[in-house]
CSV table of C-alpha atoms in Angstrom, one decimal:
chain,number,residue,atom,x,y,z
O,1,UNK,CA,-4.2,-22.5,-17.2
O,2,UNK,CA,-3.5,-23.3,-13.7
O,3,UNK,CA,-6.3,-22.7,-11.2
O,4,UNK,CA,-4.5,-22.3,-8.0
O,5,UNK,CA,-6.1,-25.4,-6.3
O,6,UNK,CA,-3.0,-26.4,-4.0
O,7,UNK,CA,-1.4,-25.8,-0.5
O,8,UNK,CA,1.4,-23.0,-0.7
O,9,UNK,CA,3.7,-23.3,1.2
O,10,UNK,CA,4.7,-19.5,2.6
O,11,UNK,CA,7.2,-20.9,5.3
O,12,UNK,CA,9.5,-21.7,2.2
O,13,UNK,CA,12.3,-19.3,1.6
O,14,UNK,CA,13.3,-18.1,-2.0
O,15,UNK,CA,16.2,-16.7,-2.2
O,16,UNK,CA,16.2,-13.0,-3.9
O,17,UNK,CA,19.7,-12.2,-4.3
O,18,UNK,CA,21.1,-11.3,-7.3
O,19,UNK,CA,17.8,-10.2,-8.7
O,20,UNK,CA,18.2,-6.8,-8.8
O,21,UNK,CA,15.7,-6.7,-5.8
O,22,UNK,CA,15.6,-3.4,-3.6
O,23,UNK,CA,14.6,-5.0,-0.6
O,24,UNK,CA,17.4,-7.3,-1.3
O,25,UNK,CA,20.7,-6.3,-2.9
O,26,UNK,CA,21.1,-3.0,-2.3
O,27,UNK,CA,21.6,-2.8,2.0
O,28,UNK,CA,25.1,-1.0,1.5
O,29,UNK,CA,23.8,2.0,-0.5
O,30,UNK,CA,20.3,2.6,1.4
O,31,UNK,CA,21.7,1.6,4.8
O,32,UNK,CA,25.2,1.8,4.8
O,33,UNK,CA,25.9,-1.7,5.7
O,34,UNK,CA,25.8,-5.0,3.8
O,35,UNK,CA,24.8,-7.4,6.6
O,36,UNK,CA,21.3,-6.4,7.8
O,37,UNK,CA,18.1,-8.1,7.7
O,38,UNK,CA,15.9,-6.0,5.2
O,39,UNK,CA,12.3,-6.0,6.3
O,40,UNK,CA,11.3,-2.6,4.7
O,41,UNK,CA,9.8,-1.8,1.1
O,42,UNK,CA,6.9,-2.8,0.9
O,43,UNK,CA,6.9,-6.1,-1.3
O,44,UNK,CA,7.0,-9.7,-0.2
O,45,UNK,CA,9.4,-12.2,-0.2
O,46,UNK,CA,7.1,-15.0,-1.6
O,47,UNK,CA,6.4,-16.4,-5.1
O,48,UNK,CA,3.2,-15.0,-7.2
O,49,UNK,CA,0.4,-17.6,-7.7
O,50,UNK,CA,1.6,-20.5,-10.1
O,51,UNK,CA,-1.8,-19.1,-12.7
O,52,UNK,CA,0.7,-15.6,-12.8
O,53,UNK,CA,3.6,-17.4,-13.4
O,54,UNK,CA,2.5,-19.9,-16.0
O,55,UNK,CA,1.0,-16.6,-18.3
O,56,UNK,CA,3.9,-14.6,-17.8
O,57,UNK,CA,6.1,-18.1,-19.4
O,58,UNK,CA,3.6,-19.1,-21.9
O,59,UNK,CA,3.7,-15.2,-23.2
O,60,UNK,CA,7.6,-15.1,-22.8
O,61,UNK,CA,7.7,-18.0,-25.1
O,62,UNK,CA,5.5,-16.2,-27.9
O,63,UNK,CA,8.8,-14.3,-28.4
O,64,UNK,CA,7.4,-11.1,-29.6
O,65,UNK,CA,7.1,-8.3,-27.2
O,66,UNK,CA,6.1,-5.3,-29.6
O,67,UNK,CA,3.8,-2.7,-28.3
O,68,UNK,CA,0.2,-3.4,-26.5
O,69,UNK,CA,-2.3,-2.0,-25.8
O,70,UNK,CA,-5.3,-2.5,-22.9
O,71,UNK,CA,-6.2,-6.2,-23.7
O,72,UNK,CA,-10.5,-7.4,-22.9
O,73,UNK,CA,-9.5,-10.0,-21.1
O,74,UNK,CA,-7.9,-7.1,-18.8
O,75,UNK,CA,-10.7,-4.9,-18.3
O,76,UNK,CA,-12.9,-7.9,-17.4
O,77,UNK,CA,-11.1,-9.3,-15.2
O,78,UNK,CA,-10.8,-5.9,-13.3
O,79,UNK,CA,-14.3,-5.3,-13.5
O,80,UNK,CA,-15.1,-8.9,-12.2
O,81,UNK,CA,-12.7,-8.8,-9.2
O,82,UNK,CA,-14.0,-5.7,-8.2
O,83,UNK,CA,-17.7,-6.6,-8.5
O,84,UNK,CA,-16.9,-10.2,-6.7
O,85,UNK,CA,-14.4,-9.1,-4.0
O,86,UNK,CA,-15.8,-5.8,-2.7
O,87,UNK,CA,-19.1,-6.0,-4.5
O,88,UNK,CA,-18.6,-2.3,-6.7
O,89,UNK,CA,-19.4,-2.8,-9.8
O,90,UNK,CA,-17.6,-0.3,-12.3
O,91,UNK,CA,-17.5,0.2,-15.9
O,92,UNK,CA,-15.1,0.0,-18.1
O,93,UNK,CA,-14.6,3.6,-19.6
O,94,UNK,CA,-14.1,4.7,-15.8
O,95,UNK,CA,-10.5,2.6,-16.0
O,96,UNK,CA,-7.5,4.4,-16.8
O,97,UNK,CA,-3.9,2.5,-16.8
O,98,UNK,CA,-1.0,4.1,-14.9
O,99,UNK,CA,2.5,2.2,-14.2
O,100,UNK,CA,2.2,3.3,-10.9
O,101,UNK,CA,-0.1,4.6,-8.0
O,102,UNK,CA,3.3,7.1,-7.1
O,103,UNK,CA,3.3,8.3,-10.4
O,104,UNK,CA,-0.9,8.7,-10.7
O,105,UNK,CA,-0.7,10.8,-7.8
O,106,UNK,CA,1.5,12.6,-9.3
O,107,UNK,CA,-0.2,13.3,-12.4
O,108,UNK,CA,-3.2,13.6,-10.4
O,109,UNK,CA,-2.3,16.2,-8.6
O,110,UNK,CA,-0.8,18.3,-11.8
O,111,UNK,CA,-3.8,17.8,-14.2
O,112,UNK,CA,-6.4,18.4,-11.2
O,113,UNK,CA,-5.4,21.4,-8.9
O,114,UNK,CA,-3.4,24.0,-9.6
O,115,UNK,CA,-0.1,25.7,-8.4
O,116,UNK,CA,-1.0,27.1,-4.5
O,117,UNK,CA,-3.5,24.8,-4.1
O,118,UNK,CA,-4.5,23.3,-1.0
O,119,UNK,CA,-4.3,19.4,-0.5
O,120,UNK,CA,-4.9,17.7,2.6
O,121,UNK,CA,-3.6,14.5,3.9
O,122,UNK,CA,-3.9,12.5,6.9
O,123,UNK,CA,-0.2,12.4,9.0
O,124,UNK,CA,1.3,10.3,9.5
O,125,UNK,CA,1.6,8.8,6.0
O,126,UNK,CA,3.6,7.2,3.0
O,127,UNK,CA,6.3,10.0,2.0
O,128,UNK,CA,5.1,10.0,-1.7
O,129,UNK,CA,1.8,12.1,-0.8
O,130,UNK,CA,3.4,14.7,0.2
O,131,UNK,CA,6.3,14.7,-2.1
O,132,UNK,CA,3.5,14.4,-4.9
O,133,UNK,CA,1.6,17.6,-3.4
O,134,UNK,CA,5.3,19.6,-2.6
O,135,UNK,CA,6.6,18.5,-6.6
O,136,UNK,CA,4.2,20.4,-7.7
O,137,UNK,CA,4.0,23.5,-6.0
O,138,UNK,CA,1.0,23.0,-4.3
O,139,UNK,CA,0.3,23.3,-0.4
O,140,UNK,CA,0.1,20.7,2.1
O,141,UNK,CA,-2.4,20.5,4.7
O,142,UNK,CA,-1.7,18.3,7.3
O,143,UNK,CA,-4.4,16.6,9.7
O,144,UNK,CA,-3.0,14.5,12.2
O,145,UNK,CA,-4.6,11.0,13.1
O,146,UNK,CA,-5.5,10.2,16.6
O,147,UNK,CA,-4.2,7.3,18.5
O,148,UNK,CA,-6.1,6.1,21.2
O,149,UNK,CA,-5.9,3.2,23.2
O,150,UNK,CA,-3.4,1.7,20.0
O,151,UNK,CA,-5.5,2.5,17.5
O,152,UNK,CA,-5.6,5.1,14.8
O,153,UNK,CA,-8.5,7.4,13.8
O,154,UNK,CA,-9.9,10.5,11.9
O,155,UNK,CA,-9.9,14.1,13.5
O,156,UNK,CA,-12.9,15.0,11.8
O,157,UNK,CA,-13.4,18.3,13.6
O,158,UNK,CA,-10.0,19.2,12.7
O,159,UNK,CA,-11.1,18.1,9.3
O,160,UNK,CA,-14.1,20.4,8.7
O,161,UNK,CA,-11.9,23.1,9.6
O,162,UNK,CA,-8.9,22.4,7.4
O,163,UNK,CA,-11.8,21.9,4.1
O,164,UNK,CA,-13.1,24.9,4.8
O,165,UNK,CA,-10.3,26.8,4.6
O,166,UNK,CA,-10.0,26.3,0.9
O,167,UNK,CA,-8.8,22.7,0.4
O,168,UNK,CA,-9.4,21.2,-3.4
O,169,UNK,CA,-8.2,17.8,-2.8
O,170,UNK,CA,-7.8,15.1,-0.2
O,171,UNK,CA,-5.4,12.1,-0.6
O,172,UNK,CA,-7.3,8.9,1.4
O,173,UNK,CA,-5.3,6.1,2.1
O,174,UNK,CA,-7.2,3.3,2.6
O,175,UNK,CA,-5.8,1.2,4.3
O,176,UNK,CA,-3.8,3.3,5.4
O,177,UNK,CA,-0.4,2.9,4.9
O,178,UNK,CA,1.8,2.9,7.7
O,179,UNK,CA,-1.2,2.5,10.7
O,180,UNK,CA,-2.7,-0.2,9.1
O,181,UNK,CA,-5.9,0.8,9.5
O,182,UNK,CA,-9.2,0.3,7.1
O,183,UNK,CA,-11.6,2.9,7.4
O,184,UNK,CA,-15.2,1.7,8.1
O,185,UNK,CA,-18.3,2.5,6.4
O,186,UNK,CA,-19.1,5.2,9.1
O,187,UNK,CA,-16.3,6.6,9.0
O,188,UNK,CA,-16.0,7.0,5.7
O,189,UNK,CA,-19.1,8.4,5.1
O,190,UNK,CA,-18.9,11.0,7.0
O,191,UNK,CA,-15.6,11.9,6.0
O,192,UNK,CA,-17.9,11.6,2.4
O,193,UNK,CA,-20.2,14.0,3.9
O,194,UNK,CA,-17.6,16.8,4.3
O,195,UNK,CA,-15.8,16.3,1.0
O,196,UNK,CA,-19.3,17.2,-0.5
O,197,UNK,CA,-20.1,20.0,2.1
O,198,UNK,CA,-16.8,21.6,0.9
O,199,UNK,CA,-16.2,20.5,-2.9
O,200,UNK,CA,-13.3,18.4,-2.1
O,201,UNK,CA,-12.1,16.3,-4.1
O,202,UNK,CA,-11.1,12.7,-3.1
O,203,UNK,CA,-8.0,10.7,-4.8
O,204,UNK,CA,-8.3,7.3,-2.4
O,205,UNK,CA,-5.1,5.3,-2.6
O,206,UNK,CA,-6.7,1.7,-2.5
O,207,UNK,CA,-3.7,-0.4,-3.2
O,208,UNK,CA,-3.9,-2.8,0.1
O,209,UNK,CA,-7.5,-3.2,-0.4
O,210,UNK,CA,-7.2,-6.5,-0.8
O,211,UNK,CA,-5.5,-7.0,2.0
O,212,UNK,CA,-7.5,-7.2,4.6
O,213,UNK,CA,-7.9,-9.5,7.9
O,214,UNK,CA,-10.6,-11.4,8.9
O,215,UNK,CA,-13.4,-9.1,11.0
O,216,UNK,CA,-12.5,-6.0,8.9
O,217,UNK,CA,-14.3,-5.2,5.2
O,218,UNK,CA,-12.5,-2.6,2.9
O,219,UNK,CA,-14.7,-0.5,1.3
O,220,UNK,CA,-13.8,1.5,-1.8
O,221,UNK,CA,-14.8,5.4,-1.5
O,222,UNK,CA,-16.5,5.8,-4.7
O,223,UNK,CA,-19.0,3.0,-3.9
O,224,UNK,CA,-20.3,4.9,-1.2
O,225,UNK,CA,-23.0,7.0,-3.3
O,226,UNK,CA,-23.6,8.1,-6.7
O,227,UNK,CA,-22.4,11.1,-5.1
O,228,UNK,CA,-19.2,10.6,-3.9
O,229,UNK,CA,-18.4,8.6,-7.1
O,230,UNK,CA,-18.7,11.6,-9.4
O,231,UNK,CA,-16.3,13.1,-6.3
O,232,UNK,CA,-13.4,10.6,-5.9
O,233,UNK,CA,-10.9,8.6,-7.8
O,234,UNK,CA,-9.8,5.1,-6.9
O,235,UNK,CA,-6.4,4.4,-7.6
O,236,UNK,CA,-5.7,0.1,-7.5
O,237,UNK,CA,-3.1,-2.1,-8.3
O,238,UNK,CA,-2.3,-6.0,-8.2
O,239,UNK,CA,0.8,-5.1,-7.4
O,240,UNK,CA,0.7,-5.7,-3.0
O,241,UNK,CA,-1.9,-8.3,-3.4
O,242,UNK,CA,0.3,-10.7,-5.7
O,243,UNK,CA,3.5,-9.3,-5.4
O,244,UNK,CA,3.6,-7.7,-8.7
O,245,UNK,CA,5.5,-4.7,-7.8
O,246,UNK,CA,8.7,-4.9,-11.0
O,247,UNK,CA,5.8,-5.6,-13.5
O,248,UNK,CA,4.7,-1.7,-12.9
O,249,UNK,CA,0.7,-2.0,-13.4
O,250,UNK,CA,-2.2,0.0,-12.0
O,251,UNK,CA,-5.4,1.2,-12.3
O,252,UNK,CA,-7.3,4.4,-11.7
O,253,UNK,CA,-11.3,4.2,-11.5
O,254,UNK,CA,-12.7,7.3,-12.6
O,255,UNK,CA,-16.3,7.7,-12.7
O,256,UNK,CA,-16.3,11.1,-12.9
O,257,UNK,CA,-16.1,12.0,-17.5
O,258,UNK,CA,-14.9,15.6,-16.9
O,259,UNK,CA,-11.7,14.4,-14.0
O,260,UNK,CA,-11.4,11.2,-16.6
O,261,UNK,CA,-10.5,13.8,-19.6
O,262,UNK,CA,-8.6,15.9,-18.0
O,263,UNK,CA,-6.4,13.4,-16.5
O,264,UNK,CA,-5.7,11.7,-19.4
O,265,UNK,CA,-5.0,14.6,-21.2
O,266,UNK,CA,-2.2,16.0,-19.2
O,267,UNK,CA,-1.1,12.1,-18.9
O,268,UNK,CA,-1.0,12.1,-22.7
O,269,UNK,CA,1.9,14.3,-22.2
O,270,UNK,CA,4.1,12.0,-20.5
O,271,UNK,CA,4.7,10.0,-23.3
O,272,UNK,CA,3.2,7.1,-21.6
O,273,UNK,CA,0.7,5.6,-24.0
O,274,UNK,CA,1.1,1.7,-23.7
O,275,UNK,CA,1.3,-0.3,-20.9
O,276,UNK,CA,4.1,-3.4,-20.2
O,277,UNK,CA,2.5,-6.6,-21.9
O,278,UNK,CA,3.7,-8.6,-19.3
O,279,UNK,CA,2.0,-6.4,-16.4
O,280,UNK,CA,-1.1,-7.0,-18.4
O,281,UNK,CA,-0.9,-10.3,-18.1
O,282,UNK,CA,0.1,-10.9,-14.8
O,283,UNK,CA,-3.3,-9.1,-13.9
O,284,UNK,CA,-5.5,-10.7,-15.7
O,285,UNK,CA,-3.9,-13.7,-14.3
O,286,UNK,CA,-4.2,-13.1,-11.0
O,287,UNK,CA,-7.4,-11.7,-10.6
O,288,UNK,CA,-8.7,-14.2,-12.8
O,289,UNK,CA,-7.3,-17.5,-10.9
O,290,UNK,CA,-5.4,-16.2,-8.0
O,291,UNK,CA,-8.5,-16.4,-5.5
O,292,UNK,CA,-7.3,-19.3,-3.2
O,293,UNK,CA,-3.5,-18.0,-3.1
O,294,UNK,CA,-4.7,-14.9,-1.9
O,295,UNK,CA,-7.2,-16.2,0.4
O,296,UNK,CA,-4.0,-18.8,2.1
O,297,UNK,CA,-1.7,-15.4,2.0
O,298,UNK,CA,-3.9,-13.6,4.5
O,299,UNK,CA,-4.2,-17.0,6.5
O,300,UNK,CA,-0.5,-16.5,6.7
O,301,UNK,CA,0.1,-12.8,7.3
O,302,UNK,CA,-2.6,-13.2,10.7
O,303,UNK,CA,-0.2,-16.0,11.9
O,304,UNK,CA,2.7,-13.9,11.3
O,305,UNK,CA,0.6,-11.4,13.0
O,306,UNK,CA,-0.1,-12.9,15.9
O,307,UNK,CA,3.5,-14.6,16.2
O,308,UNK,CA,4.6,-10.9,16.5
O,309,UNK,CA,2.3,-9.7,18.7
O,310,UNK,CA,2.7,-12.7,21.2
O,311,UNK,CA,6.9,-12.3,20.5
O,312,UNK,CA,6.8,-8.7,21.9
O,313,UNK,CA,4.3,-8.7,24.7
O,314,UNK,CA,6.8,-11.7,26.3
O,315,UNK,CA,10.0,-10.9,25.0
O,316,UNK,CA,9.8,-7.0,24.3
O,317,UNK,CA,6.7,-5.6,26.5
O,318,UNK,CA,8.6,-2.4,25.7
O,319,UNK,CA,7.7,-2.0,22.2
O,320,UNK,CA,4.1,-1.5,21.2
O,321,UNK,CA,2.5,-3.1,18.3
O,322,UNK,CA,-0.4,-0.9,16.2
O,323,UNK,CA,-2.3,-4.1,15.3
O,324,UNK,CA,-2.7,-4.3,11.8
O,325,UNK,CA,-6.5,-4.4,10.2
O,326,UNK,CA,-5.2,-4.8,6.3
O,327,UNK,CA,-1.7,-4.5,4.6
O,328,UNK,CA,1.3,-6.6,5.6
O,329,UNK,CA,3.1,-3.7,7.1
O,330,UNK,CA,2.8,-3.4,10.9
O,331,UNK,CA,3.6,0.1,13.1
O,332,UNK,CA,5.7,-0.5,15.9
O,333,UNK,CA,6.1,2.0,18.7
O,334,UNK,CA,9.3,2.5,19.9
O,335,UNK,CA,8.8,5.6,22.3
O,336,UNK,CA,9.5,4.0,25.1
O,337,UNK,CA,13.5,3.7,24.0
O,338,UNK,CA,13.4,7.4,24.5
O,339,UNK,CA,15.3,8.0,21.4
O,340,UNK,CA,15.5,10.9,19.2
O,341,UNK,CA,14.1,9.9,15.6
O,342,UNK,CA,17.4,9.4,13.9
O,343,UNK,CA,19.5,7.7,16.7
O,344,UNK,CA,16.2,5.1,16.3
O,345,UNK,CA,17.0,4.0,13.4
O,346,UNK,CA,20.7,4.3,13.6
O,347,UNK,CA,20.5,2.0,16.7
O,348,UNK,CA,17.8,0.0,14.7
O,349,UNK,CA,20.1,-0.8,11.8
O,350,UNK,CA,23.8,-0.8,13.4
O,351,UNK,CA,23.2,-2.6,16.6
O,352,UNK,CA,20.2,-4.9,15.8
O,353,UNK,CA,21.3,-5.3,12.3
O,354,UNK,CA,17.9,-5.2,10.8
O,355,UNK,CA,16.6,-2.5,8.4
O,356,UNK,CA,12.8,-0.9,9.2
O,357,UNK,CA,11.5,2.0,7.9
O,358,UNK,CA,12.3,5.0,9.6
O,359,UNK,CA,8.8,6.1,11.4
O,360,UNK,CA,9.7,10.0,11.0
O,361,UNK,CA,9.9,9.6,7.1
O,362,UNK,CA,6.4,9.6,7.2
O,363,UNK,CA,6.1,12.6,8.8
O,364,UNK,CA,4.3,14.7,12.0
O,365,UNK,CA,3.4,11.7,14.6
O,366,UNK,CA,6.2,9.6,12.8
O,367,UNK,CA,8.7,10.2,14.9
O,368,UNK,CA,9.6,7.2,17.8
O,369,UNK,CA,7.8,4.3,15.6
O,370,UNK,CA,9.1,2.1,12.5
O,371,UNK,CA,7.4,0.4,9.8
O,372,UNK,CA,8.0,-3.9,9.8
O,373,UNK,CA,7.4,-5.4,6.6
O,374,UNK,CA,6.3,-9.1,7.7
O,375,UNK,CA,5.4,-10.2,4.1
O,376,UNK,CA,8.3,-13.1,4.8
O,377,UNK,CA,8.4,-16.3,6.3
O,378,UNK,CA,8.1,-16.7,9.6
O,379,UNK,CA,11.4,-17.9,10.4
O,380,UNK,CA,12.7,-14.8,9.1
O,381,UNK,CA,10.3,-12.5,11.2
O,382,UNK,CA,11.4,-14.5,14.3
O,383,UNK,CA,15.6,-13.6,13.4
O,384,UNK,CA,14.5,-10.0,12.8
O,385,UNK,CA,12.4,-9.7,16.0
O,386,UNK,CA,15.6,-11.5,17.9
O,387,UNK,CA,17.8,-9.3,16.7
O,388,UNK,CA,15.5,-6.6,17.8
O,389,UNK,CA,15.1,-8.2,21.0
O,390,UNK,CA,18.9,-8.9,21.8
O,391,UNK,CA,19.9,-5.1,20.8
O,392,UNK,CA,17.5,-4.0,23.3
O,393,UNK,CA,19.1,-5.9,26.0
O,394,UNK,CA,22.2,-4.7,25.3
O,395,UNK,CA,20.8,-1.5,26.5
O,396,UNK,CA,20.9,-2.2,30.0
């Protein structure tokens, strides 16, 4: 097995068309042109580690893909990356498999409130929390984030009032997803604090965890306390951390027995019982040997940080950049445009020719940003920040 000992080279560009790739092939129908740059969804443009790769051939070549089921090799290498890499050491009855984090919340939210419920979440945010809350009939609480001096944080008066008006569950993100922040031990605990005060239950969406820059350390919730483990559910996934996104594998850490059963009872009734052999494998794979690829990838993304950073404050002073403490996917502010929300991305999509994600999609406090994914090489950030850049001049 290869044991990811060599240079990568992230500058190099692999081409994705014609691989059924969201991001890549399908610019007409999501943007209504053919000929944009796509720096959007949130997956990368470069290869997995070579150790993902070489299991996901050497069990393609077996030739048999029948059903599986959750393999040891699996549940140990889980349990070892989360023991070595954010020092939480879990067991294994605590894991449940989901294809998704989407679909977990989801199924989270039907097996563990019920319809009228109210479920908080922190604005703004990823659409699918509150599209998970509204599927199911259950109410939406909304506290905003502050921004102050470009960076994001918690409201926590406004969130001692909101719990104790009747709220059942919150949905952390963490790190948060678009804002890029990651939540410090401080401030998680005394978000921690209220959660118990009120009986709230925490579902933290950990996905980026492992994506985190140098001077920042991602903590997950339910290592906080004994506590707070019995009150949360951590919801993981290799998924943003090796590009694994098509292979549709995740993990839900659930300490608590009684939210364990219930949640795989009602998921029982999906008909989902097995999960895709070849996710499986990739896991293992790359939490097993994928170590020094992921430690070169975050060497990366902070260059291609810093390239953006030092692109807009000479070329674009105009737009403001949320620095990014984990994920790949940076928060640009656009208010200074003065556009409404829509005519933003109309202007960002027609006249610069490069597709972002629309900041109002993500609701309240949305509205006058866009999401960049810079998971690409950096010759490609440079022609999407150009094309930014020479749209803008047009302007005047």
């Amino acid at each position: 097995m290869q044991t990811d000992s060599k240079n990568y080279d992230f500058n190099h560009i692999t081409d994705r068309h014609h691989t059924n790739s969201i991001k890549w092939d399908f610019n007409q129908r999501i943007f209504g042109r053919e000929d944009i740059l796509p720096m959007w969804v949130a997956d990368m443009d470069f290869p997995a580690p070579d150790a993902v790769v070489e299991a996901l051939v050497n069990r393609a070549k077996h030739g048999i893909y029948g059903y599986s089921d959750g393999m040891d090799g699996y549940y140990e290498a889980l349990i070892d990356w989360m023991q070595e890499r954010h020092g939480w050491e879990i067991q294994r009855d605590w894991i449940t498999f989901s294809p998704g984090i989407v679909p977990a919340l989801n199924e989270l939210v039907r097996s563990l409130t019920k319809p009228g419920d109210k479920i908080l979440i922190q604005f703004p945010i990823y659409p699918p929390f509150f599209q998970a809350i509204q599927n199911h009939n259950r109410e939406v609480i909304s506290s905003q984030l502050t921004l102050e001096n470009g960076r994001y944080t918690m409201d926590f008066a406004d969130l001692e009032e909101k719990f104790a008006c009747g709220v059942k569950m919150m949905i952390l993100c963490n790190p948060h997803n678009p804002v890029g922040r990651v939540w410090e031990r401080v401030e998680l605990e005394r978000l921690g604090q209220l959660c118990v005060d009120h009986g709230v239950l925490v579902i933290s969406d950990e996905i980026h965890s492992d994506l985190i820059y140098k001077g920042h350390k991602h903590i997950p919730f339910a290592s906080l306390s004994p506590e707070l483990a019995l009150q949360s559910i951590v919801c993981t996934a290799p998924s943003k951390t090796f590009n694994l996104a098509g292979l549709q594998t995740s993990n839900l850490i659930i300490p608590n027995a009684k939210y364990r059963t219930a949640f795989r009872a009602s998921f029982d009734l999906t008909g989902i019982h097995h999960p895709n052999v070849f996710g499986m494998t990739a896991m293992e794979a790359a939490y097993r040997h994928g170590k020094d690829w992921l430690d070169q990838l975050m060497d990366y993304l902070s260059g291609n940080v810093k390239f953006l950073i030092s692109f807009l404050e000479r070329e674009l002073p105009q737009i403001k950049v949320i620095k990014p403490e984990g994920t790949y996917l940076i928060w640009l502010d656009f208010r200074a445009l003065a556009m409404e929300p829509k005519a933003l991305q109309k202007f960002l999509v027609h006249k610069a020719g490069v597709g972002l994600s629309a900041g109002y999609l993500f609701g309240a406090g949305g509205e006058g940003f866009a999401r960049l994914n810079l998971g690409c090489a950096r010759s490609v950030l440079e022609e999407g920040l150009q094309r930014i850049k020479t749209a803008i001049q047009e302007l005047d």
